[in-house]
mmCIF file of C-alpha atoms and ligand atoms in Angstrom:
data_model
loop_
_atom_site.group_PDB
_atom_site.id
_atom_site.type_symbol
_atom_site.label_atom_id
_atom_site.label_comp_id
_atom_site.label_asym_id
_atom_site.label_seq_id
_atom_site.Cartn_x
_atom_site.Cartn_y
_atom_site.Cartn_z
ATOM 1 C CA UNK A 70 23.178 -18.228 -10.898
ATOM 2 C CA UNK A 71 26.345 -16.765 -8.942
ATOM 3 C CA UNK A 72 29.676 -18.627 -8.378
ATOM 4 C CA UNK A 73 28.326 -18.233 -4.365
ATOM 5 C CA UNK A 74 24.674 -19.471 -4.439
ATOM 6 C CA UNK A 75 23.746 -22.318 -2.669
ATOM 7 C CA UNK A 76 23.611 -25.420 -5.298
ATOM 8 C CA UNK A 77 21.766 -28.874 -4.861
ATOM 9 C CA UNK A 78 22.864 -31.485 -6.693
ATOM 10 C CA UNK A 79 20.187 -34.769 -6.257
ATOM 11 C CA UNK A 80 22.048 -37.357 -7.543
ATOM 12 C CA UNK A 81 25.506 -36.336 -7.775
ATOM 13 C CA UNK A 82 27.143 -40.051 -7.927
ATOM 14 C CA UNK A 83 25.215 -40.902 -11.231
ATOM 15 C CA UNK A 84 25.870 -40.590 -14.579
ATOM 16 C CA UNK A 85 23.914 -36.942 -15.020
ATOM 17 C CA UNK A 86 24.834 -35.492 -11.436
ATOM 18 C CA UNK A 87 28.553 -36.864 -11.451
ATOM 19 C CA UNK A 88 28.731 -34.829 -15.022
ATOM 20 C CA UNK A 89 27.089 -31.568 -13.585
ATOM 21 C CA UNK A 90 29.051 -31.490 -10.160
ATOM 22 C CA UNK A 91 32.413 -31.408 -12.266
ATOM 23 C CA UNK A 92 30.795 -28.849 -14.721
ATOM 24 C CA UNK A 93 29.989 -26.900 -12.182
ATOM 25 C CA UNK A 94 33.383 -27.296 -10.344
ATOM 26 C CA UNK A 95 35.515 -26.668 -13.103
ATOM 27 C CA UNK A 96 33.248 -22.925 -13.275
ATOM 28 C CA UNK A 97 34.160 -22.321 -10.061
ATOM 29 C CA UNK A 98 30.738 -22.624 -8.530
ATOM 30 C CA UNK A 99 32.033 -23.260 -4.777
ATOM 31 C CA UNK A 100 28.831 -23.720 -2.854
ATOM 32 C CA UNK A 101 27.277 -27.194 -3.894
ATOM 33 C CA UNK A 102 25.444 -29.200 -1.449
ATOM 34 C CA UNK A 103 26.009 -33.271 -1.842
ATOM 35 C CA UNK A 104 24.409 -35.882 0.383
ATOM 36 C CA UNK A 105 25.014 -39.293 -0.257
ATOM 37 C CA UNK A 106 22.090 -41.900 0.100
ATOM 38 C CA UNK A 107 22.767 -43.030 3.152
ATOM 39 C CA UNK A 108 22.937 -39.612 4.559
ATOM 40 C CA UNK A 109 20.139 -38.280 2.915
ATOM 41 C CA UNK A 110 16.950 -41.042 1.565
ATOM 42 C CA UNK A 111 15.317 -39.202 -1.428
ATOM 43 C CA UNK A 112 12.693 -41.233 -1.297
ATOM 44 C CA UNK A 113 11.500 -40.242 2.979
ATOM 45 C CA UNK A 114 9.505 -37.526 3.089
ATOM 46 C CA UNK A 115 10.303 -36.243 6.573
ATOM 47 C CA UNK A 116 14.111 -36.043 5.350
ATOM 48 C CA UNK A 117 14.232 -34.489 2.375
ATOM 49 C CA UNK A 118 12.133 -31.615 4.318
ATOM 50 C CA UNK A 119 14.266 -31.480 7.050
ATOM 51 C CA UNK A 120 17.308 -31.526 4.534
ATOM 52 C CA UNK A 121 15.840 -28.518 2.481
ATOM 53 C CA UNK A 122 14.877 -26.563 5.923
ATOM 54 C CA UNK A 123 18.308 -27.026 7.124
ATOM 55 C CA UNK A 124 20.735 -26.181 4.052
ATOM 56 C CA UNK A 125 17.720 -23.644 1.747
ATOM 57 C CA UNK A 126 19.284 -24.314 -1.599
ATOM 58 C CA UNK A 127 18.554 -21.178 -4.301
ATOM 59 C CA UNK A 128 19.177 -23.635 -7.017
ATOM 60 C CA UNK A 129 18.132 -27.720 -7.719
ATOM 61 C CA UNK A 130 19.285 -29.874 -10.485
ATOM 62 C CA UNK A 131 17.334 -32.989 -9.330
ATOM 63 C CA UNK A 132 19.477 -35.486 -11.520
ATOM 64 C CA UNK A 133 18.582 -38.218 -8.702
ATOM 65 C CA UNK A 134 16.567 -41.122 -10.241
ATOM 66 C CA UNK A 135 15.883 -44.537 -10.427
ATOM 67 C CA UNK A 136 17.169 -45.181 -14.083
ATOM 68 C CA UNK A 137 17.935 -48.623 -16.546
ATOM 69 C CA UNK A 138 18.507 -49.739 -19.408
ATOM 70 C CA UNK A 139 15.305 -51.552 -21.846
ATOM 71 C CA UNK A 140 15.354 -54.723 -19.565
ATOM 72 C CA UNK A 141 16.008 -52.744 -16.328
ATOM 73 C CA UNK A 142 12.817 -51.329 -16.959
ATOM 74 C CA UNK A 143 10.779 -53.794 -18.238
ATOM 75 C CA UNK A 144 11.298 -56.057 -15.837
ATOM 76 C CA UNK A 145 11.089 -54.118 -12.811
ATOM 77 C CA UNK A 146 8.907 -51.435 -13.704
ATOM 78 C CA UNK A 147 7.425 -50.944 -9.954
ATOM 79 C CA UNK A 148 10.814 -49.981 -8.476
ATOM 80 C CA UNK A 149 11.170 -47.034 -11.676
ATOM 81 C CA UNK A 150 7.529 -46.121 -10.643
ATOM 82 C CA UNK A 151 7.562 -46.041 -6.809
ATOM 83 C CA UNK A 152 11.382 -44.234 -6.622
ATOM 84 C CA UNK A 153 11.251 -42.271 -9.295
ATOM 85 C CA UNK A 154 7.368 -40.506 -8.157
ATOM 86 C CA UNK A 155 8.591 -40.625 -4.286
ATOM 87 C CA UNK A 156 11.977 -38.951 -5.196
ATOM 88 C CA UNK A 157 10.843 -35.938 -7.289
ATOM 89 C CA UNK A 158 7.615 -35.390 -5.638
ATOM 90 C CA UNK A 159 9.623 -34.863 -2.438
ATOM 91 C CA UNK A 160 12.238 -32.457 -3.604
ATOM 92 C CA UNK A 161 9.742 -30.283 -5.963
ATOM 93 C CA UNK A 162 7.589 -29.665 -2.983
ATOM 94 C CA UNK A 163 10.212 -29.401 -0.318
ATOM 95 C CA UNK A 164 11.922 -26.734 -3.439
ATOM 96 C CA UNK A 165 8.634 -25.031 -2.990
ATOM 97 C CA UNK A 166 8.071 -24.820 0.329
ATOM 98 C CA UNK A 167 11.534 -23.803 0.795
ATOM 99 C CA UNK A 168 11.645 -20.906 -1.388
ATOM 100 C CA UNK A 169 14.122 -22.574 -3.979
ATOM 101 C CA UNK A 170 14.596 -19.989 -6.811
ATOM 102 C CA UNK A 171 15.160 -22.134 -9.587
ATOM 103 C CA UNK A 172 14.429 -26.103 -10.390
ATOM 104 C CA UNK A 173 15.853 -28.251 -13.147
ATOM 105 C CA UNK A 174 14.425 -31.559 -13.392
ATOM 106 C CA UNK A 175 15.509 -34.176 -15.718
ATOM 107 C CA UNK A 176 13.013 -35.659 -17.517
ATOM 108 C CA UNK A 177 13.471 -38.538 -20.700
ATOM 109 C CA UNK A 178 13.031 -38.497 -24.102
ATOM 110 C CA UNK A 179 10.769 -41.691 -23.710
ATOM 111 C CA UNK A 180 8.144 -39.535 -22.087
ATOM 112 C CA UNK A 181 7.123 -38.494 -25.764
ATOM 113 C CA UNK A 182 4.442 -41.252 -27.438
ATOM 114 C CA UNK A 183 6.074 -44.476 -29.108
ATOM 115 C CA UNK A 184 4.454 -43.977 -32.298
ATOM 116 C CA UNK A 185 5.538 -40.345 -32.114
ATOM 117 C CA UNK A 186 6.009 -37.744 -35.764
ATOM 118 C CA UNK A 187 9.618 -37.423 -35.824
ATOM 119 C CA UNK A 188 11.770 -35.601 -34.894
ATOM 120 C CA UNK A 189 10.273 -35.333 -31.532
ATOM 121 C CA UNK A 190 8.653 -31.836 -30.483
ATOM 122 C CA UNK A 191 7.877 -30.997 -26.989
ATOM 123 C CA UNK A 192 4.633 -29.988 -27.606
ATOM 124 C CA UNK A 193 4.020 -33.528 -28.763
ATOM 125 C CA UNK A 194 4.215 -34.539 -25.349
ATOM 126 C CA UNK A 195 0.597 -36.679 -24.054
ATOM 127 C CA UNK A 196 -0.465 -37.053 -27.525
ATOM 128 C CA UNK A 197 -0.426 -40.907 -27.526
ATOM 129 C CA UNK A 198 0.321 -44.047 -25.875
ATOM 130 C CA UNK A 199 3.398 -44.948 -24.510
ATOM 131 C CA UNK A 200 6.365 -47.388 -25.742
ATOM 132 C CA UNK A 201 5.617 -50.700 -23.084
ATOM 133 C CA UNK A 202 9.337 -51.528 -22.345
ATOM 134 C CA UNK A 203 9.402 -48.073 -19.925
ATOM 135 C CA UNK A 204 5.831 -47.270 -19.623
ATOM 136 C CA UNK A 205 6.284 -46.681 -15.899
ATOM 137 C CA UNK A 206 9.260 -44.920 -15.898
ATOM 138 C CA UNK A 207 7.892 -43.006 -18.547
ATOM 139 C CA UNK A 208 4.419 -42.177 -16.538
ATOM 140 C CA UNK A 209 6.751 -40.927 -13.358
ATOM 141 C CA UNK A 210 8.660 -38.635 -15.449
ATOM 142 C CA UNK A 211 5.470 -37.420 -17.357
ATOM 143 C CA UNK A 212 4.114 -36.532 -13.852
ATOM 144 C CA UNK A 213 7.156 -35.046 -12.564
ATOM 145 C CA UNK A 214 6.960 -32.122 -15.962
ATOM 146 C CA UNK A 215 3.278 -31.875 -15.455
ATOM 147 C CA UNK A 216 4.292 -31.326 -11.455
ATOM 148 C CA UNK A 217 7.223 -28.174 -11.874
ATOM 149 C CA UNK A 218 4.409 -26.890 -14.811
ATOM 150 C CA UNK A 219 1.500 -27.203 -12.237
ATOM 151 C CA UNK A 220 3.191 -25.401 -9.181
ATOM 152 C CA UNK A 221 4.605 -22.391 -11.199
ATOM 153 C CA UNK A 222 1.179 -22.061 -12.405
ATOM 154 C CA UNK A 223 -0.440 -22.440 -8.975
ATOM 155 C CA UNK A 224 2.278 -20.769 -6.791
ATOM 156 C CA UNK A 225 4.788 -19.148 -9.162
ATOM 157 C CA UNK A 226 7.320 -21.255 -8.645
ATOM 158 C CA UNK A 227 10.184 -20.989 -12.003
ATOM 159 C CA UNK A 228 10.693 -25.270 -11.837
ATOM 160 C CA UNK A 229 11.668 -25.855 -15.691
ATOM 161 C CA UNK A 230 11.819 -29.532 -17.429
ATOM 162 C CA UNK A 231 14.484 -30.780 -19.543
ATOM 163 C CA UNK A 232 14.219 -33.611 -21.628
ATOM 164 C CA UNK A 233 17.491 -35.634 -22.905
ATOM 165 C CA UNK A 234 18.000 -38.025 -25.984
ATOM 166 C CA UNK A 235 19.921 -41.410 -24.839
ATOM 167 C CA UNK A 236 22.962 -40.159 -22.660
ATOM 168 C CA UNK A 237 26.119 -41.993 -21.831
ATOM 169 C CA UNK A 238 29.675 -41.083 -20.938
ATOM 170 C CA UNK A 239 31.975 -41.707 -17.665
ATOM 171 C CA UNK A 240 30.311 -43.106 -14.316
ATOM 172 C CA UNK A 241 27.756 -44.910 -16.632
ATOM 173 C CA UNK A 242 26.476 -48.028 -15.405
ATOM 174 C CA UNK A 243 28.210 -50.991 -17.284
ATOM 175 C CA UNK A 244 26.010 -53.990 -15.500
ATOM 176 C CA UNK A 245 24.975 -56.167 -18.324
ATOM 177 C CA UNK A 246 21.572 -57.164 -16.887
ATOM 178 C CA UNK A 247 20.442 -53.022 -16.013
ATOM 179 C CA UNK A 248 22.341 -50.969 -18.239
ATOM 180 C CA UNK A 249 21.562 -48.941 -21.065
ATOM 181 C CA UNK A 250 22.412 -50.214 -24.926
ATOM 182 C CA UNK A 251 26.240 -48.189 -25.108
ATOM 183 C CA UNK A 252 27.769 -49.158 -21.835
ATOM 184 C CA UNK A 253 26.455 -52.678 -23.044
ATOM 185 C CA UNK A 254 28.181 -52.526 -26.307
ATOM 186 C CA UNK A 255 31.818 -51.396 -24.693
ATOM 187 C CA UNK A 256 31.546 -53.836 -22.156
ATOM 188 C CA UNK A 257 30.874 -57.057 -24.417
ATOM 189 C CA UNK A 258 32.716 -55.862 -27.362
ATOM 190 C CA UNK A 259 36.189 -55.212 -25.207
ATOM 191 C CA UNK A 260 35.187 -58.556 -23.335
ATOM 192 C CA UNK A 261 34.806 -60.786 -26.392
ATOM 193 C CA UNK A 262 37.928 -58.838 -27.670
ATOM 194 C CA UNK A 263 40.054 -59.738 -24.725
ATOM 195 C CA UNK A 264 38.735 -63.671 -24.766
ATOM 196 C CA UNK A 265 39.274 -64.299 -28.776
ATOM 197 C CA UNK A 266 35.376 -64.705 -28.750
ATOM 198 C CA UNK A 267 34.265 -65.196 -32.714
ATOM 199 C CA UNK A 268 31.503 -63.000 -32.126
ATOM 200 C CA UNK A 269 29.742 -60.502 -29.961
ATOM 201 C CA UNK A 270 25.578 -61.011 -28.927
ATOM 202 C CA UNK A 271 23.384 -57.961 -29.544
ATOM 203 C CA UNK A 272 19.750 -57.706 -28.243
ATOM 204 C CA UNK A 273 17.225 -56.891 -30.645
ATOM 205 C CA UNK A 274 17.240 -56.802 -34.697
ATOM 206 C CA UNK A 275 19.531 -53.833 -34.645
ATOM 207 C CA UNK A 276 17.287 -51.873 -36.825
ATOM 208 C CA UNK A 277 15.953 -49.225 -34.102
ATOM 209 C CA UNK A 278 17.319 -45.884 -34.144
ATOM 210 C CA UNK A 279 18.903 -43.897 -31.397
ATOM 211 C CA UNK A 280 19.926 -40.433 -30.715
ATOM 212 C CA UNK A 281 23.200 -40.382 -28.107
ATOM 213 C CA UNK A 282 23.925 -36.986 -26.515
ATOM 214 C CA UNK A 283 27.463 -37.267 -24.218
ATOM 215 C CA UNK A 284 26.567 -36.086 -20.057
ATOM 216 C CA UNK A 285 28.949 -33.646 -20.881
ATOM 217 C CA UNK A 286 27.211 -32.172 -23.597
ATOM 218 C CA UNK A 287 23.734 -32.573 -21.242
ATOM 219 C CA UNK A 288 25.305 -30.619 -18.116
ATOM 220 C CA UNK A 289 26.426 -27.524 -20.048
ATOM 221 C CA UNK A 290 22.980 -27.489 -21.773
ATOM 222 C CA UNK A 291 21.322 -27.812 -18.286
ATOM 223 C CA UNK A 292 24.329 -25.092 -16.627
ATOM 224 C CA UNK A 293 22.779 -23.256 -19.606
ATOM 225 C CA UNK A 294 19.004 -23.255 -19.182
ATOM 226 C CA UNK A 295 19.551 -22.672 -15.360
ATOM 227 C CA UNK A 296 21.346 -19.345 -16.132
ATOM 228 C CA UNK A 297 18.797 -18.180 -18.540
ATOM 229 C CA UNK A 298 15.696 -16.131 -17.466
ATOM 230 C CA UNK A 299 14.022 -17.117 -21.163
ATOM 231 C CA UNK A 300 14.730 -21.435 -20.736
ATOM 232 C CA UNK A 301 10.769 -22.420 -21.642
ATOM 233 C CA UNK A 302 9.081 -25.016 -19.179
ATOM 234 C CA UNK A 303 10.154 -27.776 -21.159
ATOM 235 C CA UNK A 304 12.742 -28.142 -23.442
ATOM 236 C CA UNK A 305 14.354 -30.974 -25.459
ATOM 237 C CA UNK A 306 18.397 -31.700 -25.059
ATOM 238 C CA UNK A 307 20.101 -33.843 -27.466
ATOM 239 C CA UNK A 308 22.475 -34.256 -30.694
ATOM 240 C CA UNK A 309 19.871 -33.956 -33.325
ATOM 241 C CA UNK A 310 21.866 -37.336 -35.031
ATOM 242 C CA UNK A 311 20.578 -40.846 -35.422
ATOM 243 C CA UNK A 312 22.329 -44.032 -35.489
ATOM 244 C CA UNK A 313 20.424 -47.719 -35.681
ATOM 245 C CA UNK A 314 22.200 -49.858 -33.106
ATOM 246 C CA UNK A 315 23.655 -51.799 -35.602
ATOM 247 C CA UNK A 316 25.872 -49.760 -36.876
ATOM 248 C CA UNK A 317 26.476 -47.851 -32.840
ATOM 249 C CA UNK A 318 27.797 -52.236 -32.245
ATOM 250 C CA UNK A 319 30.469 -51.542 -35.279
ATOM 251 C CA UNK A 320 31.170 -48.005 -34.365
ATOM 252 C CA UNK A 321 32.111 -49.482 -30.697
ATOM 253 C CA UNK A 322 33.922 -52.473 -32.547
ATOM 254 C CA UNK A 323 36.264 -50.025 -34.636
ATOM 255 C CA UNK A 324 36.785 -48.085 -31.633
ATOM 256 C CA UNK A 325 37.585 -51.107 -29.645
ATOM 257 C CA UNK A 326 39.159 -52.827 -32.328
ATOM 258 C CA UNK A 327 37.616 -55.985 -32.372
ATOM 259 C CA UNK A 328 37.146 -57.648 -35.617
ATOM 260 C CA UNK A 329 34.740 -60.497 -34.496
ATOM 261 C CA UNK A 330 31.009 -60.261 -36.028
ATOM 262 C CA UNK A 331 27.460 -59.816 -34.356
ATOM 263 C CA UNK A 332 25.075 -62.086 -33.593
ATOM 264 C CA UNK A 333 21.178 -60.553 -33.043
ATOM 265 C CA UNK A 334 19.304 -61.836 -30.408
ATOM 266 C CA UNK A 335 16.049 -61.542 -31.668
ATOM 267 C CA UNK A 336 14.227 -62.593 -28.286
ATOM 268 C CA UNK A 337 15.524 -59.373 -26.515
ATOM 269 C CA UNK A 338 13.575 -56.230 -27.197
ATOM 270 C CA UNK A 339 13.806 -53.419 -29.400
ATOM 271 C CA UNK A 340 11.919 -51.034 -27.657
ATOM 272 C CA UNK A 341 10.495 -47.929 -29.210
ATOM 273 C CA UNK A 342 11.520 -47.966 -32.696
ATOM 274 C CA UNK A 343 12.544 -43.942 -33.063
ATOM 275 C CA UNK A 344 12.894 -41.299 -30.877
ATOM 276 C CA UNK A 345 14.799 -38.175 -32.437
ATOM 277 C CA UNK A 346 13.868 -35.319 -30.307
ATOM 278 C CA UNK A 347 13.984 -31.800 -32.337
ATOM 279 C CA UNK A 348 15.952 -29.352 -30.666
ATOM 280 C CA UNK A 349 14.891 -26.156 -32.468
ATOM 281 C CA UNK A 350 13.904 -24.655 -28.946
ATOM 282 C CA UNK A 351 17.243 -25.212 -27.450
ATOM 283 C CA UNK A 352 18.889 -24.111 -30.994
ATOM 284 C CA UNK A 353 17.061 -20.892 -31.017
ATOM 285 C CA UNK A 354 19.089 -19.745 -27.689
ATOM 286 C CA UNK A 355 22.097 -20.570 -28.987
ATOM 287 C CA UNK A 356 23.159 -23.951 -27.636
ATOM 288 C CA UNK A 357 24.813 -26.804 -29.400
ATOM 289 C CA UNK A 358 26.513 -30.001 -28.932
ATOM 290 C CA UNK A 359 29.879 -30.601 -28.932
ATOM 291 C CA UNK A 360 31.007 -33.874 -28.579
ATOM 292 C CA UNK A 361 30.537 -36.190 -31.583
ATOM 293 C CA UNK A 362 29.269 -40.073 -31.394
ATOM 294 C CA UNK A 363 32.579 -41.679 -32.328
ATOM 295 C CA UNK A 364 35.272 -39.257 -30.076
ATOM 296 C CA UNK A 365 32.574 -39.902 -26.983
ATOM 297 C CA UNK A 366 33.111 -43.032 -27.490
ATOM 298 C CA UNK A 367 36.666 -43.010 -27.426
ATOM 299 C CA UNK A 368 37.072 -41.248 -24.132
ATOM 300 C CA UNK A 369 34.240 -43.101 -22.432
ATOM 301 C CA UNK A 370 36.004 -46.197 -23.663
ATOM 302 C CA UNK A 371 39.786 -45.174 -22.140
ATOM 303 C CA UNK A 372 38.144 -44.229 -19.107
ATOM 304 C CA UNK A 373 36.268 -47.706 -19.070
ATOM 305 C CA UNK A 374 39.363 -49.441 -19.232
ATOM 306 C CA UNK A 375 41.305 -47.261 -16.509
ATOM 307 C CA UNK A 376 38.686 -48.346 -14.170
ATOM 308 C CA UNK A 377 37.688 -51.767 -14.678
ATOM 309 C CA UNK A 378 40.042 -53.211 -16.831
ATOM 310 C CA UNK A 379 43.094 -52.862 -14.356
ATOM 311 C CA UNK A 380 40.308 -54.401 -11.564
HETATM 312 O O1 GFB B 421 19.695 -48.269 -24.284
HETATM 313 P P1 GFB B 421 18.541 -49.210 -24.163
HETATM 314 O O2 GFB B 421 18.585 -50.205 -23.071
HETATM 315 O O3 GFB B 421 17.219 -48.392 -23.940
HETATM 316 O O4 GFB B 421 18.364 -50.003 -25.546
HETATM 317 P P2 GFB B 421 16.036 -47.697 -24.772
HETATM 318 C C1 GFB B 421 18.407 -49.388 -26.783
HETATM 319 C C2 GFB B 421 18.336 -50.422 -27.901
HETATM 320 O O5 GFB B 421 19.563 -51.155 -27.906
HETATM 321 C C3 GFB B 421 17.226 -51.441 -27.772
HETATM 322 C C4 GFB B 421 19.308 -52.543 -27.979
HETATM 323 O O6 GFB B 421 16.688 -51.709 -29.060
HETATM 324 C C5 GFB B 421 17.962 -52.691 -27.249
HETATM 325 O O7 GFB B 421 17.338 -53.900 -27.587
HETATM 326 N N1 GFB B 421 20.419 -53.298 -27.417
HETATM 327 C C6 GFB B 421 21.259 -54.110 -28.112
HETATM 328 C C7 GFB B 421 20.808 -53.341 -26.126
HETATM 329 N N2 GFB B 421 22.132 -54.726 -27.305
HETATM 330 C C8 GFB B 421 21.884 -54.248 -26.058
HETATM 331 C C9 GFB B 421 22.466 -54.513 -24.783
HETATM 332 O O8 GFB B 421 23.393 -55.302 -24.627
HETATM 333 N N3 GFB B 421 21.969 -53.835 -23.715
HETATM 334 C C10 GFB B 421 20.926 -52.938 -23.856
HETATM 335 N N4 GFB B 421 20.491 -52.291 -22.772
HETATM 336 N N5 GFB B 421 20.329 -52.703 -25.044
HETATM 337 C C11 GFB B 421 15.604 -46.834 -22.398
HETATM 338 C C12 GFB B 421 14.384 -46.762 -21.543
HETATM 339 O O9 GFB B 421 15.123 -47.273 -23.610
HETATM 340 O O10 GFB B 421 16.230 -45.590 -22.646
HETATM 341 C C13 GFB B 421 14.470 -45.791 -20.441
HETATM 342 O O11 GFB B 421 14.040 -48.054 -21.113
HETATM 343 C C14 GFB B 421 15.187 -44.516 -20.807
HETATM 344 O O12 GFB B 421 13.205 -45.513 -19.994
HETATM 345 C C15 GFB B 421 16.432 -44.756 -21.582
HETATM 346 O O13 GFB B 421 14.340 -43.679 -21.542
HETATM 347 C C16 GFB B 421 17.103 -43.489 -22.076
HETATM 348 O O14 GFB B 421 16.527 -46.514 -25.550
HETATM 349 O O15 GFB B 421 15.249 -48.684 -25.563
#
């Protein structure tokens, strides 16, 4: 990829695109095409063609998706369905058809079976059912892989798959109702801090495990794989370190500085009970994290209270 080429970034006001349009800002990379939604409707067919015929990117992240946290999901699964298959399956074929030279498509770690060996290899991928809380979510992203791996084998196309752990970091959604389990925590833990509350609610037993990878972290691996001629088809992105969400609610505590306790809601759910994804593939190149769980945290916290706090 040169600083010039011409850059598409699907989804550049989310958490994942937000993170790769300043990565690739801050490397001087000059020529990056942005529509907003109500410019440009993923989801039409006739105008992501016309978009793609009119501004031929070389180079697609597609970052856009329809994306939620364990209830978000479970309780609306045909919106993650519909949105997320009408969203990449227009942009890999109009990428196609449009002579893109390079695809990255973000895929999930909850693609990989619920009862899956662990840590998590990609080859493991469509060796058993599916974790119910984001089976349809799950099934879009599955089909979006099997998609970029079906046209490079039918027309050539070079459309690679990444998968990432749990992500968070600034932009994250911090709705209480959609989001995903950290945004959660900072939100009621600086809430219940600021109101004297005794304690703080937490959905689930606390005992399931989670890998967290910061967006930063995931755009430089992605900036990374794009640049490489060797990136495999599919490859796993994440921190290769597990933490059960009771002790990610008194990590966020500390760093809040709340001293309340936590009370387990044990009619939420807990989702899939593991999913460490092994990152030997992405090891082997030469990448590595480098933001830790607890200094994440901190920033995505001060930046949390810049924005909404002051509101
Ligand atoms: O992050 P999260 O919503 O998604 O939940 P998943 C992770 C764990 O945190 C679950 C617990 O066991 C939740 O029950 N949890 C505790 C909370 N308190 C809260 C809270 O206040 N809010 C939330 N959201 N969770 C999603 C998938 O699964 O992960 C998606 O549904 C996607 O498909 C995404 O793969 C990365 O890790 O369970």
């Amino acid at each position: 990829m040169n600083k010039t080429d011409r850059i598409f970034v699907a989804g550049h006001r989310g958490l994942v695109g937000s993170a790769l349009l300043r990565m690739l800002k801050l490397r001087g990379f000059d020529n990056v095409i942005l529509r907003d939604r109500k410019d440009l409707d993923l989801t039409r067919q006739e105008q992501v063609e016309a978009f793609f015929v009119a501004t031929r990117p070389q180079y697609v992240f597609l970052a856009a998706a329809r994306v939620g946290g364990i209830a978000a999901n479970d309780s609306r699964p045909a919106d993650f369905i519909f949105e997320n298959l009408a969203i990449q399956t227009n942009v890999i074929d109009s990428a196609y058809r449009n002579g893109v030279e390079r695809l990255l498509f973000l895929g999930s770690s909850c693609v990989y079976p619920r009862e899956c060996p662990q840590p998590m290899r990609e080859e493991y991928l469509l060796t058993g059912p599916l974790e119910t809380t984001n089976e349809a979510y799950a099934i879009a992203k599955i089909a979006g892989i099997e998609m970029c791996a079906a046209y490079n084998a039918q027309y050539g196309t070079d459309f690679i798959a990444v998968m990432p752990t749990n992500l968070y970091g600034i932009n994250d959604n911090f709705d209480l109702n959609d989001s995903h389990v950290l945004p959660a925590l900072i939100r009621k833990v600086h809430e219940a801090k600021t109101t004297n509350s005794p304690h703080v609610v937490i959905w689930g037993s606390g005992t399931p495990q989670r890998e967290f990878l910061h967006v930063d972290d995931l755009a430089d691996a992605c900036l990374f794989l794009m640049g490489r001629g060797d990136a495999a088809h599919l490859t796993n992105i994440g921190s290769g370190e597990e933490v059960s969400i009771r002790d990610l609610a008194k990590l966020v505590c500390t760093v809040v500085g709340y001293n309340g306790g936590l009370v387990f809601d044990t009619s939420k759910p807990d989702g899939t009970p593991r999913k460490l994804l092994d990152c030997s593939r992405l090891r082997v190149l030469g990448w590595r994290h480098s933001t830790e769980l607890r200094a994440g945290i901190e920033t995505t916290y001060e930046w949390y209270c810049d924005r909404f706090d002051a509101a």
